[in-house]
Amino acid sequence: MTQTETVAAAEGITLKRDFNLFSSFAFGFAFISPIVALYGIFGVALSIAGPSFWWGFLIVFGGQLLVALVFAMLVSRWPIEGSIYQWSARLGGKAFGWFAGWAYMWTLLIAMATVAIAAAGFIANVIGIDNPTGVDKAWIALVVLVLGTAVNLAGRMVLKVFMIGSIVAEIVGSLGLGTWLLFFHQHNSISVLFDGSAGLAPGTDYLSLSGPFLLAMVFIGFSFVGFESAGAIAEEVNEPRKNLPKAILFALIFIAVVVMYTSLALILAVPDLDAVRSGSVADPVNFTLTSQLGSQIAKPVEILFVIGFLASFLALQTSASRMIWSFARDGALPASKMLSRLSRKQRQPVGPLLITMVVGGALFLLSDVAENVYTLMLNFTSGGFFLSFLFPLVGFVVVNLRGRWRAGPFTLGKATLPLAVIALIWATFEFLNIAWPRPVYEESFLDWSIWIAVAVLSVVGTVIYLAVHKRIPVVTGLEYRMPEELLPPENLPEKESQFS
């Protein structure tokens, strides 16, 4: 144990390494559960772009795989709790890292709230509440939030059980149902995947910048985020430099296979594609399953959806709490001393978990009082992930161009820089595609949702950063280094970054 680690242990700010390769993979997999991703985007993408939207999965997966390879290299070099925040700080300095983490932290918190509200709708149906109101969903979401916090506080073993349960639900609910539909209930020919113009207004350019295909890719982007979350729990994983790159890549690849396979099965099984394209079918997933398998399938499928949404909620809350804790350990937030403490037995960040519960409850209240707030939250979620990804990608490319990158055990060798540049171009394109203010809403300001959220977070973040920046350490090495007030003189951190 190093001197820094000894001090950290004495101060009670070390975590338990209770995750292995499989459980860290399960964590990343559950973060954006394929059930959540597929149900969240399938209906809207199919109605906007028709069956040909499916090819967008291949494009987004290819781009995200490049991002995942970069993140695998970063976590191999720096397996530190806080992932995007810590990587960006080491690549570009403390201000660069702080705003990367700030964007990612709020993306996680808002995604956590939106997933809880979505889960509430399914839970309401399962327990017999037909047509739940916004108030009903808010109360159910609050119960999910409280119980989820209790599960997280109970320890990592309980969390791992939920993650494994999510994988089982995916195998049954996604791969199982998809296979059954593909082999026994195929209604459409594979040729429908190649007819993008079917059902579109005359003169519509399917592949134009404002066309339906790029709009569908906005939603598809949400299907392939979350793989990076394994890095958020880096200091809770055994042999992280070896296991985490594999966990990140396996999670993305498995999610992609499940989502693309099940989506293909659903497209070929939809009994009336014209009705879906016209908008007369509000829920194409439920419509297809009940039409092909009978109404009795609805309740079991909803239970599987609940499991998927709850597992996703737990992973999001865990990641958000670790991000807050990583900030607090560096003295990078107000009340950092309180937020950096861990529980004695489980070594859990109790303060950050309670903060996620309070923030989540506030977001539920706001979304119930003003419907536009929920729309803003929903729109920001996908864009927020890609915005957060841009920070470490930019830093990584710049450091490589300057010849300063020193690889960890996982490396792509000479292919590192060209693939990183392509990954950066891809993430920039997809962020702009998501954030582009297309005329979608009656209230035109909602078309600017992502930019409004970015502006608000930038202003608030600047105020907080100016208040705390003097006590944030700048670090350069693999090893975590605490704020100076917690360190003896011989362990003070170096005041430089890889941008220097």
Coordinates of C-alpha atoms in Angstrom, one line a residue:
M1 CA 0.0 0.0 0.0
T2 CA 1.4 3.4 -0.9
Q3 CA 1.6 6.3 1.5
T4 CA -1.3 8.0 -0.2
E5 CA -3.4 4.9 0.1
T6 CA -2.4 4.5 3.8
V7 CA -3.6 8.1 4.4
A8 CA -6.8 7.5 2.4
A9 CA -7.5 4.4 4.5
A10 CA -6.9 6.3 7.7
E11 CA -9.3 9.0 6.6
G12 CA -11.9 6.4 5.7
I13 CA -12.1 7.2 2.0
T14 CA -11.3 3.9 0.4
L15 CA -13.9 1.7 -1.2
K16 CA -14.4 -2.0 -1.1
R17 CA -13.4 -4.0 -4.2
D18 CA -16.4 -6.2 -4.4
F19 CA -16.9 -6.3 -8.2
N20 CA -15.2 -8.7 -10.6
L21 CA -15.2 -8.8 -14.4
F22 CA -18.7 -10.3 -14.7
S23 CA -20.4 -8.0 -12.1
S24 CA -18.8 -4.9 -13.6
F25 CA -20.0 -6.0 -17.1
A26 CA -23.5 -6.6 -15.6
F27 CA -23.4 -3.1 -14.1
G28 CA -22.6 -1.5 -17.5
F29 CA -25.2 -3.7 -19.2
A30 CA -27.9 -2.8 -16.8
F31 CA -27.1 0.9 -16.9
I32 CA -28.8 1.3 -20.2
S33 CA -30.8 -1.9 -20.2
P34 CA -31.6 -3.1 -23.8
I35 CA -35.2 -3.4 -22.7
V36 CA -35.2 0.3 -21.6
A37 CA -33.3 1.3 -24.7
L38 CA -35.4 -0.6 -27.1
Y39 CA -38.8 0.3 -25.6
G40 CA -37.7 3.9 -25.4
I41 CA -36.7 4.3 -29.0
F42 CA -38.4 1.6 -31.1
G43 CA -41.8 3.2 -31.5
V44 CA -40.7 6.7 -32.3
A45 CA -37.9 5.6 -34.6
L46 CA -40.2 3.3 -36.5
S47 CA -42.9 5.9 -36.9
I48 CA -40.4 8.6 -38.0
A49 CA -38.2 6.6 -40.4
G50 CA -39.9 3.3 -41.1
P51 CA -38.2 -0.1 -40.9
S52 CA -35.1 1.3 -42.6
F53 CA -34.2 3.0 -39.3
W54 CA -32.7 -0.3 -38.3
W55 CA -29.6 0.4 -40.3
G56 CA -29.0 3.3 -38.0
F57 CA -28.1 0.8 -35.2
L58 CA -25.1 -0.3 -37.2
I59 CA -23.9 3.2 -37.7
V60 CA -24.3 4.3 -34.1
F61 CA -22.8 1.0 -32.8
G62 CA -19.7 1.5 -35.1
G63 CA -19.2 5.0 -33.8
Q64 CA -19.8 4.1 -30.2
L65 CA -17.4 1.1 -30.5
L66 CA -14.6 3.6 -31.3
V67 CA -15.5 5.7 -28.3
A68 CA -15.6 2.6 -26.1
L69 CA -12.1 1.6 -27.3
V70 CA -10.8 5.1 -26.3
F71 CA -12.5 4.8 -22.9
A72 CA -11.1 1.3 -22.5
M73 CA -7.6 2.7 -23.0
L74 CA -8.3 5.5 -20.5
V75 CA -9.7 3.3 -17.8
S76 CA -6.7 0.9 -18.3
R77 CA -4.4 3.9 -17.6
W78 CA -6.5 5.5 -14.9
P79 CA -8.9 3.1 -13.1
I80 CA -10.2 5.8 -10.8
E81 CA -13.7 6.3 -9.4
G82 CA -15.4 9.1 -11.3
S83 CA -14.3 8.0 -14.8
I84 CA -15.0 10.9 -17.2
Y85 CA -14.3 13.5 -14.5
Q86 CA -11.0 11.9 -13.5
W87 CA -9.8 11.0 -17.0
S88 CA -10.5 14.6 -18.3
A89 CA -8.8 16.2 -15.4
R90 CA -5.6 14.2 -16.1
L91 CA -5.8 14.9 -19.8
G92 CA -6.7 18.6 -19.7
G93 CA -6.3 20.0 -16.2
K94 CA -8.6 20.6 -13.3
A95 CA -11.0 23.1 -14.9
F96 CA -11.4 20.9 -18.0
G97 CA -12.0 17.8 -15.8
W98 CA -14.4 19.6 -13.5
F99 CA -16.8 20.7 -16.2
A100 CA -16.6 17.3 -17.8
G101 CA -17.6 15.7 -14.5
W102 CA -20.3 18.4 -13.9
A103 CA -21.9 17.7 -17.3
Y104 CA -21.7 13.9 -16.7
M105 CA -23.0 14.1 -13.2
W106 CA -26.1 16.0 -14.2
T107 CA -26.7 13.8 -17.2
L108 CA -26.7 10.8 -14.8
L109 CA -29.0 12.5 -12.3
I110 CA -31.5 13.6 -15.0
A111 CA -31.4 10.2 -16.7
M112 CA -32.0 8.5 -13.3
A113 CA -35.1 10.6 -12.8
T114 CA -36.5 10.0 -16.3
V115 CA -36.0 6.3 -16.0
A116 CA -37.7 6.2 -12.6
I117 CA -40.7 8.1 -14.1
A118 CA -40.8 5.7 -17.0
A119 CA -40.7 2.7 -14.7
A120 CA -43.5 4.2 -12.7
G121 CA -45.8 3.9 -15.7
F122 CA -45.2 0.1 -16.0
I123 CA -45.4 -0.4 -12.3
A124 CA -48.8 1.3 -12.3
N125 CA -50.0 -1.1 -15.0
V126 CA -48.6 -4.2 -13.1
I127 CA -50.4 -3.2 -9.8
G128 CA -53.6 -2.4 -11.6
I129 CA -53.7 1.4 -11.9
D130 CA -55.1 2.0 -15.4
N131 CA -54.2 5.3 -17.1
P132 CA -52.1 6.6 -14.3
T133 CA -52.0 10.4 -13.9
G134 CA -48.8 12.4 -13.7
V135 CA -49.2 12.6 -9.9
D136 CA -49.6 8.8 -9.7
K137 CA -46.4 8.4 -11.7
A138 CA -44.6 10.9 -9.5
W139 CA -45.5 9.1 -6.3
I140 CA -44.6 5.7 -7.7
A141 CA -41.3 7.2 -8.9
L142 CA -40.6 8.6 -5.5
V143 CA -41.2 5.1 -3.9
V144 CA -38.8 3.7 -6.5
L145 CA -36.2 6.4 -5.6
V146 CA -36.5 5.7 -1.8
L147 CA -36.4 1.9 -2.2
G148 CA -33.5 2.1 -4.7
T149 CA -31.5 4.3 -2.3
A150 CA -32.1 1.7 0.4
V151 CA -30.9 -1.1 -1.9
N152 CA -27.8 0.9 -2.7
L153 CA -27.1 1.6 1.0
A154 CA -27.6 -2.1 1.8
G155 CA -24.3 -2.9 0.0
R156 CA -22.8 -4.1 -3.3
M157 CA -24.0 -7.7 -2.9
V158 CA -27.7 -6.6 -3.2
L159 CA -26.8 -4.4 -6.1
K160 CA -25.1 -7.2 -7.9
V161 CA -28.1 -9.5 -7.4
F162 CA -30.3 -6.8 -9.2
M163 CA -27.8 -6.5 -12.0
I164 CA -27.7 -10.3 -12.6
G165 CA -31.5 -10.3 -12.4
S166 CA -31.5 -7.7 -15.2
I167 CA -29.4 -9.9 -17.4
V168 CA -31.8 -12.8 -16.9
A169 CA -34.8 -10.6 -17.7
E170 CA -33.0 -9.5 -20.9
I171 CA -32.3 -13.0 -22.0
V172 CA -36.0 -14.0 -21.5
G173 CA -37.6 -10.7 -22.4
S174 CA -35.4 -9.7 -25.3
L175 CA -33.6 -12.6 -26.8
G176 CA -36.3 -15.2 -25.9
L177 CA -39.3 -13.2 -27.3
G178 CA -37.2 -11.9 -30.2
T179 CA -36.3 -15.5 -31.3
W180 CA -40.0 -16.7 -30.9
L181 CA -41.2 -13.8 -33.0
L182 CA -38.5 -14.3 -35.7
F183 CA -39.1 -18.0 -36.2
F184 CA -42.9 -18.3 -35.6
H185 CA -44.5 -14.9 -36.2
Q186 CA -42.7 -13.2 -39.0
H187 CA -45.3 -11.1 -40.8
N188 CA -43.0 -8.9 -43.0
S189 CA -40.3 -9.6 -45.5
I190 CA -36.7 -8.6 -44.9
S191 CA -37.1 -6.3 -47.9
V192 CA -38.9 -3.8 -45.7
L193 CA -35.5 -2.8 -44.3
F194 CA -34.5 -1.4 -47.7
D195 CA -37.6 0.7 -48.4
G196 CA -37.0 3.9 -46.5
S197 CA -39.4 6.1 -48.5
A198 CA -42.4 4.0 -47.8
G199 CA -45.1 6.0 -46.1
L200 CA -43.2 9.3 -46.4
A201 CA -44.7 12.5 -47.9
P202 CA -43.8 13.0 -51.6
G203 CA -40.5 14.9 -52.0
T204 CA -39.1 13.9 -48.6
D205 CA -35.4 13.3 -48.8
Y206 CA -34.9 10.3 -46.5
L207 CA -31.1 10.9 -45.9
S208 CA -31.0 14.7 -45.8
L209 CA -29.7 16.6 -42.8
S210 CA -33.4 17.3 -41.8
G211 CA -34.6 13.9 -43.1
P212 CA -36.2 11.1 -41.0
F213 CA -33.1 8.8 -40.9
L214 CA -30.9 11.3 -39.1
L215 CA -33.8 12.1 -36.8
A216 CA -34.1 8.4 -36.0
M217 CA -30.4 8.3 -35.2
V218 CA -31.1 10.9 -32.5
F219 CA -33.1 8.3 -30.6
I220 CA -30.9 5.4 -31.5
G221 CA -28.0 7.2 -29.8
F222 CA -29.6 6.6 -26.5
S223 CA -29.5 2.8 -27.0
F224 CA -25.7 2.7 -27.0
V225 CA -24.6 4.8 -24.0
G226 CA -23.9 3.5 -20.5
F227 CA -21.0 1.2 -21.4
E228 CA -18.6 3.8 -19.8
S229 CA -20.4 3.3 -16.4
A230 CA -18.1 0.4 -15.5
G231 CA -15.4 3.0 -15.2
A232 CA -17.5 5.0 -12.7
I233 CA -17.0 2.2 -10.1
A234 CA -13.3 1.5 -11.0
E235 CA -12.1 1.5 -7.4
E236 CA -14.7 -1.1 -6.5
V237 CA -13.5 -3.6 -9.1
N238 CA -10.8 -6.2 -8.6
E239 CA -7.9 -6.0 -11.0
P240 CA -9.5 -2.9 -12.7
R241 CA -6.8 -2.3 -15.3
K242 CA -7.3 -5.8 -16.6
N243 CA -11.1 -6.2 -16.1
L244 CA -12.6 -2.8 -16.8
P245 CA -11.5 -2.5 -20.5
K246 CA -13.1 -5.9 -21.1
A247 CA -16.3 -4.9 -19.1
I248 CA -16.7 -1.7 -21.1
L249 CA -16.3 -3.4 -24.5
F250 CA -18.4 -6.5 -23.6
A251 CA -21.2 -4.3 -22.3
L252 CA -21.5 -2.3 -25.4
I253 CA -21.2 -5.3 -27.8
F254 CA -23.8 -7.4 -25.9
I255 CA -26.2 -4.4 -25.7
A256 CA -25.8 -3.8 -29.4
V257 CA -26.4 -7.5 -30.3
V258 CA -29.5 -7.7 -28.1
V259 CA -31.0 -4.4 -29.2
M260 CA -30.4 -5.0 -32.9
Y261 CA -31.6 -8.6 -32.9
T262 CA -34.8 -7.9 -30.9
S263 CA -35.5 -4.8 -33.0
L264 CA -35.2 -6.8 -36.2
A265 CA -37.5 -9.5 -34.8
L266 CA -40.1 -6.8 -33.9
I267 CA -39.9 -5.0 -37.3
L268 CA -40.5 -8.3 -39.1
A269 CA -43.4 -9.2 -36.8
V270 CA -45.3 -5.9 -36.8
P271 CA -48.8 -6.8 -38.2
D272 CA -49.5 -3.4 -39.7
L273 CA -46.5 -1.2 -40.6
D274 CA -48.7 1.4 -42.3
A275 CA -50.7 1.9 -39.1
V276 CA -47.5 2.4 -37.2
R277 CA -46.1 4.9 -39.7
S278 CA -49.3 6.9 -39.7
G279 CA -49.2 7.3 -36.0
S280 CA -52.5 5.4 -35.3
V281 CA -50.6 2.8 -33.2
A282 CA -49.3 4.5 -30.0
D283 CA -47.2 1.6 -28.7
P284 CA -45.8 -0.6 -31.5
V285 CA -44.0 -3.0 -29.1
N286 CA -47.2 -3.8 -27.1
F287 CA -49.3 -3.8 -30.4
T288 CA -46.9 -6.4 -32.0
L289 CA -46.6 -8.6 -28.9
T290 CA -50.3 -8.7 -28.1
S291 CA -51.3 -9.2 -31.8
Q292 CA -48.9 -12.0 -32.3
L293 CA -48.8 -13.7 -28.9
G294 CA -52.1 -12.8 -27.4
S295 CA -53.2 -10.3 -24.7
Q296 CA -52.1 -12.7 -21.9
I297 CA -48.5 -11.9 -22.8
A298 CA -48.9 -8.2 -21.8
K299 CA -48.6 -8.6 -18.0
P300 CA -45.5 -10.8 -18.0
V301 CA -43.8 -8.5 -20.5
E302 CA -44.6 -5.5 -18.4
I303 CA -43.0 -7.3 -15.4
L304 CA -39.8 -7.8 -17.5
F305 CA -39.9 -4.2 -18.4
V306 CA -40.2 -3.2 -14.7
I307 CA -37.1 -5.3 -13.9
G308 CA -35.1 -3.8 -16.7
F309 CA -36.1 -0.2 -15.8
L310 CA -35.4 -0.8 -12.1
A311 CA -32.0 -2.3 -12.8
S312 CA -31.2 0.7 -15.0
F313 CA -32.3 3.1 -12.3
L314 CA -30.1 1.4 -9.7
A315 CA -27.1 1.5 -12.0
L316 CA -27.7 5.2 -12.8
Q317 CA -28.1 6.1 -9.2
T318 CA -24.9 4.2 -8.3
S319 CA -23.0 6.0 -11.0
A320 CA -24.3 9.4 -10.0
S321 CA -23.4 8.9 -6.4
R322 CA -19.9 7.7 -7.3
M323 CA -19.4 10.8 -9.5
I324 CA -20.5 13.1 -6.6
W325 CA -18.2 11.2 -4.2
S326 CA -15.3 11.5 -6.6
F327 CA -15.8 15.2 -6.8
A328 CA -16.1 15.5 -3.0
R329 CA -13.0 13.5 -2.4
D330 CA -11.1 16.1 -4.4
G331 CA -12.8 18.9 -2.5
A332 CA -14.5 19.9 -5.8
L333 CA -18.0 20.5 -4.4
P334 CA -19.5 22.5 -1.5
A335 CA -19.7 20.3 1.7
S336 CA -17.0 18.0 0.3
K337 CA -15.9 16.8 3.7
M338 CA -19.4 15.5 4.5
L339 CA -20.0 14.0 1.0
S340 CA -16.6 12.2 0.9
R341 CA -17.3 10.1 4.0
L342 CA -18.1 6.4 3.6
S343 CA -20.2 4.1 5.8
R344 CA -18.1 2.1 8.2
K345 CA -19.2 -1.5 7.3
Q346 CA -20.1 -1.4 3.6
R347 CA -17.8 1.5 2.7
Q348 CA -20.7 3.2 0.8
P349 CA -20.9 6.9 0.0
V350 CA -24.0 7.6 2.0
G351 CA -24.1 11.4 1.6
P352 CA -23.9 11.2 -2.2
L353 CA -26.6 8.5 -2.3
L354 CA -28.9 10.8 -0.2
I355 CA -28.1 13.7 -2.5
T356 CA -29.3 11.7 -5.5
M357 CA -32.5 10.9 -3.7
V358 CA -33.1 14.6 -2.9
V359 CA -32.3 15.8 -6.4
G360 CA -34.4 13.0 -7.9
G361 CA -37.4 14.0 -5.7
A362 CA -37.0 17.6 -6.7
L363 CA -36.9 16.7 -10.4
F364 CA -40.1 14.6 -10.0
L365 CA -41.8 17.5 -8.3
L366 CA -40.7 19.9 -11.1
S367 CA -41.8 17.5 -13.8
D368 CA -45.2 17.1 -12.2
V369 CA -45.7 20.9 -11.7
A370 CA -44.5 21.8 -15.2
E371 CA -44.8 19.3 -18.1
N372 CA -42.2 21.2 -20.1
V373 CA -39.6 20.5 -17.4
Y374 CA -40.0 16.7 -18.0
T375 CA -39.6 17.3 -21.8
L376 CA -36.4 19.3 -21.2
M377 CA -35.1 16.5 -19.0
L378 CA -35.9 13.8 -21.5
N379 CA -34.4 15.8 -24.4
F380 CA -31.2 16.5 -22.5
T381 CA -30.5 13.0 -21.4
S382 CA -29.1 11.6 -24.7
G383 CA -27.4 14.8 -25.6
G384 CA -25.8 15.1 -22.2
F385 CA -24.0 11.7 -22.6
F386 CA -22.5 12.7 -25.9
L387 CA -21.5 16.1 -24.6
S388 CA -19.8 14.5 -21.6
F389 CA -18.0 12.0 -24.0
L390 CA -16.5 14.9 -25.9
F391 CA -14.4 16.1 -23.0
P392 CA -12.1 13.0 -22.6
L393 CA -12.1 12.4 -26.4
V394 CA -10.8 16.0 -27.1
G395 CA -8.3 15.7 -24.3
F396 CA -7.1 12.2 -25.5
V397 CA -6.7 13.4 -29.1
V398 CA -4.7 16.5 -28.0
V399 CA -2.4 14.6 -25.7
N400 CA -1.7 12.0 -28.4
L401 CA -1.0 14.8 -31.0
R402 CA 1.5 16.2 -28.6
G403 CA 3.1 12.8 -28.1
R404 CA 2.5 12.8 -24.4
W405 CA 0.2 9.8 -24.1
R406 CA 1.6 6.9 -22.1
A407 CA -0.6 3.8 -22.5
G408 CA -1.8 1.4 -19.8
P409 CA -2.1 -2.4 -20.3
F410 CA -4.9 -2.0 -22.9
T411 CA -3.7 -0.2 -26.0
L412 CA -4.4 0.0 -29.8
G413 CA -0.7 0.7 -30.6
K414 CA -0.2 2.7 -33.8
A415 CA -4.0 2.7 -34.5
T416 CA -4.6 4.8 -31.3
L417 CA -4.5 8.3 -32.8
P418 CA -6.4 7.7 -36.0
L419 CA -9.2 5.8 -34.3
A420 CA -9.4 8.4 -31.5
V421 CA -9.8 11.2 -34.1
I422 CA -12.6 9.2 -35.9
A423 CA -14.3 8.6 -32.5
L424 CA -14.1 12.4 -31.8
I425 CA -15.6 13.2 -35.2
W426 CA -18.4 10.7 -34.6
A427 CA -19.2 11.9 -31.1
T428 CA -19.3 15.6 -32.3
F429 CA -21.5 14.7 -35.2
E430 CA -24.0 12.8 -33.0
F431 CA -24.1 15.5 -30.3
L432 CA -24.9 18.1 -32.9
N433 CA -27.4 15.8 -34.5
I434 CA -29.1 15.3 -31.2
A435 CA -28.9 19.0 -30.2
W436 CA -29.9 20.4 -33.5
P437 CA -33.1 22.6 -32.9
R438 CA -35.4 20.8 -35.3
P439 CA -39.0 22.3 -35.4
V440 CA -40.7 19.5 -33.4
Y441 CA -42.7 21.2 -30.6
E442 CA -45.4 23.7 -30.5
E443 CA -43.4 25.7 -27.9
S444 CA -40.4 26.5 -30.0
F445 CA -38.1 26.9 -27.1
L446 CA -38.3 23.2 -26.4
D447 CA -36.6 22.6 -29.8
W448 CA -33.6 24.2 -28.0
S449 CA -33.8 22.0 -24.9
I450 CA -30.3 20.8 -24.9
W451 CA -28.8 24.2 -25.5
I452 CA -31.0 25.7 -22.7
A453 CA -29.8 22.9 -20.3
V454 CA -26.2 23.4 -21.3
A455 CA -26.5 27.2 -20.7
V456 CA -28.1 26.8 -17.3
L457 CA -25.6 24.1 -16.2
S458 CA -22.7 26.2 -17.5
V459 CA -23.7 29.3 -15.5
V460 CA -24.4 27.4 -12.3
G461 CA -21.3 25.3 -12.8
T462 CA -19.1 28.4 -13.2
V463 CA -20.4 29.9 -10.0
I464 CA -19.7 26.7 -8.1
Y465 CA -16.3 26.1 -9.7
L466 CA -15.1 29.6 -8.8
A467 CA -16.0 28.9 -5.2
V468 CA -14.1 25.6 -4.9
H469 CA -11.4 25.6 -7.5
K470 CA -8.6 26.6 -5.2
R471 CA -8.8 23.5 -3.2
I472 CA -9.0 21.0 -6.1
P473 CA -5.7 19.2 -6.7
V474 CA -4.2 18.7 -10.2
V475 CA -2.9 15.2 -10.7
T476 CA -0.9 13.5 -13.3
G477 CA -0.4 9.9 -12.3
L478 CA -2.4 6.8 -12.0
E479 CA -2.6 7.0 -8.3
Y480 CA -5.4 9.1 -6.7
R481 CA -4.1 12.1 -4.7
M482 CA -6.2 13.8 -2.1
P483 CA -6.8 17.5 -1.5
E484 CA -3.8 19.0 0.2
E485 CA -5.5 19.5 3.6
L486 CA -5.7 15.7 3.9
L487 CA -2.1 15.0 2.9
P488 CA 1.1 15.1 4.8
P489 CA 3.7 17.4 3.1
E490 CA 5.7 14.6 1.4
N491 CA 2.6 13.5 -0.5
L492 CA 1.5 16.9 -2.0
P493 CA 0.3 16.5 -5.6
E494 CA 2.2 17.8 -8.7
K495 CA 0.7 21.0 -10.1
E496 CA 0.6 20.0 -13.8
S497 CA -1.5 18.1 -16.3
Q498 CA -0.8 16.3 -19.6
F499 CA -1.8 19.5 -21.4
S500 CA 1.1 21.3 -19.8

